[in-house]
Amino acid sequence: MLALALAAACSGAMHIPLPRMPALLLGAGGGDEALWRNVLLQVRLPRVALAVLVGAGLAISGAAMQALFRNPLAEPGLIGVSAGGALGAVAAIVLGAASLPAVGSAAFVGSLAATLAAWRLGGRGPGVAGVLLAGIAINALCGAVIGLFTWQASDVQLRSLTFWSLGSLASARWPLVAALAPWVALLSALLLRDWRAMNALLLGEREAQHLGFAMAPLRRRLVLLVALLVGPLVAVTGTIGFVGLVVPHLVRLTLGADHRALLPASLLAGAIALTLADWLARVVAIPSELPIGIVTSLVGGPFLLWLLARRGT
Amino acid sequence: MRLRRRLLLATPLLALGAGARAAQAQRVVSLGGVVTEIVHALGADERLVGVDQSSLYPPAARALPQVGYFRSFAVEGVLSLRPDLVLASEQAGPPHALEQLRAAGVAVVLVASSPKVSALESAIDTVAATLRLNAEGQARARRLRQQLDEAARPVAHDGAPPRVLILSSHTGRLQAAGAGSAPDALLTLAGGANAFGQPGYKAISAEAVAAAQPDAILTSTLSIDAAGGLAGFTAQPGIAMTPAAQSGRIIVLDDLLLLGFGPRLPLALAQVRSGLFGPAARGAA
């Protein structure tokens, strides 16, 4: 992970000679050095840090959702957190907000509201099926309202919408990273505490109940934690697909299904996956950048297929 | 918005006061198609070292390094071209990306961008002032402004202005352009009335096209190509039933001319007017 973070920090559109890197971190000499140091500290490093945080957060949330719903297709977006976030952001853009804080706050509120709605409306019956269905309905509704807003949007707004929905880490700056880091760490730790219950869930809800895990509070807790964790991530980066869905699978295929290992490994693998994806997004088409959502799917898809094929032989 | 305007007017002066960089900028990155066109029109192309994705004219600009789309350009990509000046459309962004450029010591100058003649003229002034043009360049800027002033004068014609639908169909789905869009501003300046009542770009059904009964249809080269030629375009359901199709008043402009609202506006206006009022139409004296 560290090696990758270093590699990602060492390459980009701006050519910075490798031997000068360590010295640059400490201070700049003359000539180009001030510019290099600035690019390194203010553009590149915060971005690598944000990739680590977002990747880790999305992947552990995905693992938790897959455990809760006992369904390999579950991902954080299932409970409405991504669609709600997208709806909040789109609404803010179309209703005239332009700044990142405003759009981000709206996205956060949207993601929490959507999750809460899915939870309140679907969580009445026993089991998770209700939440799942409510999540699907909420996602469809959010999608429809986003469609309405998009149809309503002016040309200018439309373009911000498109870019927002493709996801990007370009908004990375130190204050943002500093605000997110403790939040991601705290919520990840809280999710990690439930590894035993998640293991018990592998056997089925009733069996887990028999083993002494209270299901209703667990469900409530996991949904809330994931919403709290993913909401701000969506608010900062837009919707980055695939990481929350695929990374836990990759880990499961290599390490097995014991959540004691699966959850921390997902954190790490998610961080690695997104750092790698953003690095590729930055260096493939210099001096322009690819939207990261494209890279995650383009690289992750074939990789997952390869793993599945290998397992089949 | 008003504050931004004020900042906008102040930026060229700020940029010129940028100390050591106050010499004539030699490595310029342009963010925004119209900005690139203005730099070209002022004869300063050779100083461009990078452009954004929307800079499709002049064709030579397409050969320059590309830093992504101007609304979400790559900061490091711009910096890697070592610019001493970034000319950015006021729509360029996101805001923190512009901040990061300034923090890296690059002069960033915002250029007005909206489909109004006044905004276009202020954009030309800003670019001309920031580039510190030589005498020849300044003469070009003056000529350009004169041409714009002449072209923007209303045309004298008899009767009510012709009702026009602005249609595009790159994907086979018809879209109309309404109030607030660049083609609408172009049409209004040319002396036509937009027959589409909604703002912005919206999908329009064949039925609505027929119901609007436009006297003329304004469309783009790519839309004609997508329909397999002018005959194919005119034969489309809905379009075929309009007075415009029956009298053959389909005005076709190059896509960038239709959408751009840049320094080639006089050319675009001449083409639209000759389609609306015949080749003899000129600005009224």
PDB file of N, CA and C in Angstrom, chain A residues 23-59:
ATOM      1  N   ALA A  23      13.873  15.549  -0.908  1.00  0.00           N
ATOM      2  CA  ALA A  23      14.318  16.896  -0.564  1.00  0.00           C
ATOM      3  C   ALA A  23      13.198  17.910  -0.750  1.00  0.00           C
ATOM      4  N   LEU A  24      12.397  17.687  -1.796  1.00  0.00           N
ATOM      5  CA  LEU A  24      11.297  18.617  -2.079  1.00  0.00           C
ATOM      6  C   LEU A  24      10.311  18.677  -0.928  1.00  0.00           C
ATOM      7  N   LEU A  25      10.104  17.525  -0.278  1.00  0.00           N
ATOM      8  CA  LEU A  25       9.137  17.487   0.815  1.00  0.00           C
ATOM      9  C   LEU A  25       9.602  18.375   1.961  1.00  0.00           C
ATOM     10  N   LEU A  26      10.910  18.496   2.078  1.00  0.00           N
ATOM     11  CA  LEU A  26      11.442  19.273   3.196  1.00  0.00           C
ATOM     12  C   LEU A  26      11.519  20.758   2.857  1.00  0.00           C
ATOM     13  N   GLY A  27      11.734  21.063   1.604  1.00  0.00           N
ATOM     14  CA  GLY A  27      11.818  22.466   1.234  1.00  0.00           C
ATOM     15  C   GLY A  27      12.246  22.574  -0.208  1.00  0.00           C
ATOM     16  N   ALA A  28      12.038  23.757  -0.774  1.00  0.00           N
ATOM     17  CA  ALA A  28      12.329  23.908  -2.190  1.00  0.00           C
ATOM     18  C   ALA A  28      13.621  24.679  -2.394  1.00  0.00           C
ATOM     19  N   GLY A  29      14.345  24.276  -3.422  1.00  0.00           N
ATOM     20  CA  GLY A  29      15.519  25.043  -3.823  1.00  0.00           C
ATOM     21  C   GLY A  29      15.087  26.114  -4.807  1.00  0.00           C
ATOM     22  N   GLY A  30      15.957  26.368  -5.779  1.00  0.00           N
ATOM     23  CA  GLY A  30      15.627  27.427  -6.734  1.00  0.00           C
ATOM     24  C   GLY A  30      15.007  26.856  -7.996  1.00  0.00           C
ATOM     25  N   GLY A  31      14.797  27.716  -8.967  1.00  0.00           N
ATOM     26  CA  GLY A  31      14.312  27.306 -10.290  1.00  0.00           C
ATOM     27  C   GLY A  31      12.929  26.692 -10.231  1.00  0.00           C
ATOM     28  N   ASP A  32      12.832  25.489 -10.790  1.00  0.00           N
ATOM     29  CA  ASP A  32      11.534  24.819 -10.884  1.00  0.00           C
ATOM     30  C   ASP A  32      11.087  24.243  -9.550  1.00  0.00           C
ATOM     31  N   GLU A  33      11.974  24.207  -8.575  1.00  0.00           N
ATOM     32  CA  GLU A  33      11.686  23.425  -7.379  1.00  0.00           C
ATOM     33  C   GLU A  33      10.451  23.914  -6.623  1.00  0.00           C
ATOM     34  N   ALA A  34      10.278  25.236  -6.606  1.00  0.00           N
ATOM     35  CA  ALA A  34       9.117  25.764  -5.883  1.00  0.00           C
ATOM     36  C   ALA A  34       7.825  25.250  -6.516  1.00  0.00           C
ATOM     37  N   LEU A  35       7.816  25.233  -7.838  1.00  0.00           N
ATOM     38  CA  LEU A  35       6.628  24.754  -8.558  1.00  0.00           C
ATOM     39  C   LEU A  35       6.423  23.265  -8.289  1.00  0.00           C
ATOM     40  N   TRP A  36       7.508  22.480  -8.360  1.00  0.00           N
ATOM     41  CA  TRP A  36       7.407  21.045  -8.117  1.00  0.00           C
ATOM     42  C   TRP A  36       6.863  20.771  -6.721  1.00  0.00           C
ATOM     43  N   ARG A  37       7.424  21.490  -5.753  1.00  0.00           N
ATOM     44  CA  ARG A  37       7.010  21.273  -4.373  1.00  0.00           C
ATOM     45  C   ARG A  37       5.523  21.589  -4.223  1.00  0.00           C
ATOM     46  N   ASN A  38       5.116  22.655  -4.868  1.00  0.00           N
ATOM     47  CA  ASN A  38       3.718  23.046  -4.797  1.00  0.00           C
ATOM     48  C   ASN A  38       2.806  21.972  -5.392  1.00  0.00           C
ATOM     49  N   VAL A  39       3.194  21.470  -6.568  1.00  0.00           N
ATOM     50  CA  VAL A  39       2.390  20.429  -7.220  1.00  0.00           C
ATOM     51  C   VAL A  39       2.325  19.194  -6.332  1.00  0.00           C
ATOM     52  N   LEU A  40       3.466  18.828  -5.781  1.00  0.00           N
ATOM     53  CA  LEU A  40       3.548  17.616  -4.970  1.00  0.00           C
ATOM     54  C   LEU A  40       2.681  17.742  -3.718  1.00  0.00           C
ATOM     55  N   LEU A  41       2.847  18.856  -2.998  1.00  0.00           N
ATOM     56  CA  LEU A  41       2.189  18.990  -1.698  1.00  0.00           C
ATOM     57  C   LEU A  41       0.732  19.403  -1.810  1.00  0.00           C
ATOM     58  N   GLN A  42       0.412  20.245  -2.804  1.00  0.00           N
ATOM     59  CA  GLN A  42      -0.938  20.803  -2.836  1.00  0.00           C
ATOM     60  C   GLN A  42      -1.858  20.143  -3.848  1.00  0.00           C
ATOM     61  N   VAL A  43      -1.284  19.464  -4.827  1.00  0.00           N
ATOM     62  CA  VAL A  43      -2.131  18.850  -5.851  1.00  0.00           C
ATOM     63  C   VAL A  43      -2.108  17.331  -5.734  1.00  0.00           C
ATOM     64  N   ARG A  44      -0.890  16.764  -5.692  1.00  0.00           N
ATOM     65  CA  ARG A  44      -0.799  15.319  -5.835  1.00  0.00           C
ATOM     66  C   ARG A  44      -1.050  14.559  -4.535  1.00  0.00           C
ATOM     67  N   LEU A  45      -0.343  14.960  -3.468  1.00  0.00           N
ATOM     68  CA  LEU A  45      -0.460  14.202  -2.216  1.00  0.00           C
ATOM     69  C   LEU A  45      -1.864  14.211  -1.621  1.00  0.00           C
ATOM     70  N   PRO A  46      -2.534  15.383  -1.575  1.00  0.00           N
ATOM     71  CA  PRO A  46      -3.903  15.325  -1.018  1.00  0.00           C
ATOM     72  C   PRO A  46      -4.791  14.380  -1.822  1.00  0.00           C
ATOM     73  N   ARG A  47      -4.500  14.288  -3.105  1.00  0.00           N
ATOM     74  CA  ARG A  47      -5.321  13.445  -3.959  1.00  0.00           C
ATOM     75  C   ARG A  47      -5.097  11.964  -3.667  1.00  0.00           C
ATOM     76  N   VAL A  48      -3.846  11.605  -3.456  1.00  0.00           N
ATOM     77  CA  VAL A  48      -3.543  10.213  -3.095  1.00  0.00           C
ATOM     78  C   VAL A  48      -4.204   9.892  -1.752  1.00  0.00           C
ATOM     79  N   ALA A  49      -4.092  10.836  -0.809  1.00  0.00           N
ATOM     80  CA  ALA A  49      -4.689  10.616   0.513  1.00  0.00           C
ATOM     81  C   ALA A  49      -6.202  10.440   0.407  1.00  0.00           C
ATOM     82  N   LEU A  50      -6.828  11.259  -0.425  1.00  0.00           N
ATOM     83  CA  LEU A  50      -8.288  11.157  -0.587  1.00  0.00           C
ATOM     84  C   LEU A  50      -8.664   9.818  -1.222  1.00  0.00           C
ATOM     85  N   ALA A  51      -7.860   9.373  -2.191  1.00  0.00           N
ATOM     86  CA  ALA A  51      -8.128   8.080  -2.837  1.00  0.00           C
ATOM     87  C   ALA A  51      -8.087   6.960  -1.800  1.00  0.00           C
ATOM     88  N   VAL A  52      -7.102   7.008  -0.902  1.00  0.00           N
ATOM     89  CA  VAL A  52      -6.974   5.990   0.152  1.00  0.00           C
ATOM     90  C   VAL A  52      -8.231   5.989   1.018  1.00  0.00           C
ATOM     91  N   LEU A  53      -8.645   7.184   1.464  1.00  0.00           N
ATOM     92  CA  LEU A  53      -9.800   7.284   2.365  1.00  0.00           C
ATOM     93  C   LEU A  53     -11.082   6.805   1.691  1.00  0.00           C
ATOM     94  N   VAL A  54     -11.328   7.296   0.490  1.00  0.00           N
ATOM     95  CA  VAL A  54     -12.583   6.980  -0.191  1.00  0.00           C
ATOM     96  C   VAL A  54     -12.626   5.502  -0.557  1.00  0.00           C
ATOM     97  N   GLY A  55     -11.510   4.976  -1.071  1.00  0.00           N
ATOM     98  CA  GLY A  55     -11.461   3.567  -1.445  1.00  0.00           C
ATOM     99  C   GLY A  55     -11.717   2.674  -0.245  1.00  0.00           C
ATOM    100  N   ALA A  56     -11.049   2.995   0.868  1.00  0.00           N
ATOM    101  CA  ALA A  56     -11.209   2.188   2.081  1.00  0.00           C
ATOM    102  C   ALA A  56     -12.657   2.249   2.566  1.00  0.00           C
ATOM    103  N   GLY A  57     -13.212   3.441   2.616  1.00  0.00           N
ATOM    104  CA  GLY A  57     -14.569   3.620   3.120  1.00  0.00           C
ATOM    105  C   GLY A  57     -15.600   2.899   2.273  1.00  0.00           C
ATOM    106  N   LEU A  58     -15.467   3.026   0.952  1.00  0.00           N
ATOM    107  CA  LEU A  58     -16.436   2.384   0.058  1.00  0.00           C
ATOM    108  C   LEU A  58     -16.346   0.870   0.177  1.00  0.00           C
ATOM    109  N   ALA A  59     -15.119   0.343   0.253  1.00  0.00           N
ATOM    110  CA  ALA A  59     -14.952  -1.112   0.247  1.00  0.00           C
ATOM    111  C   ALA A  59     -15.470  -1.742   1.540  1.00  0.00           C
TER     112      ALA A  59
END
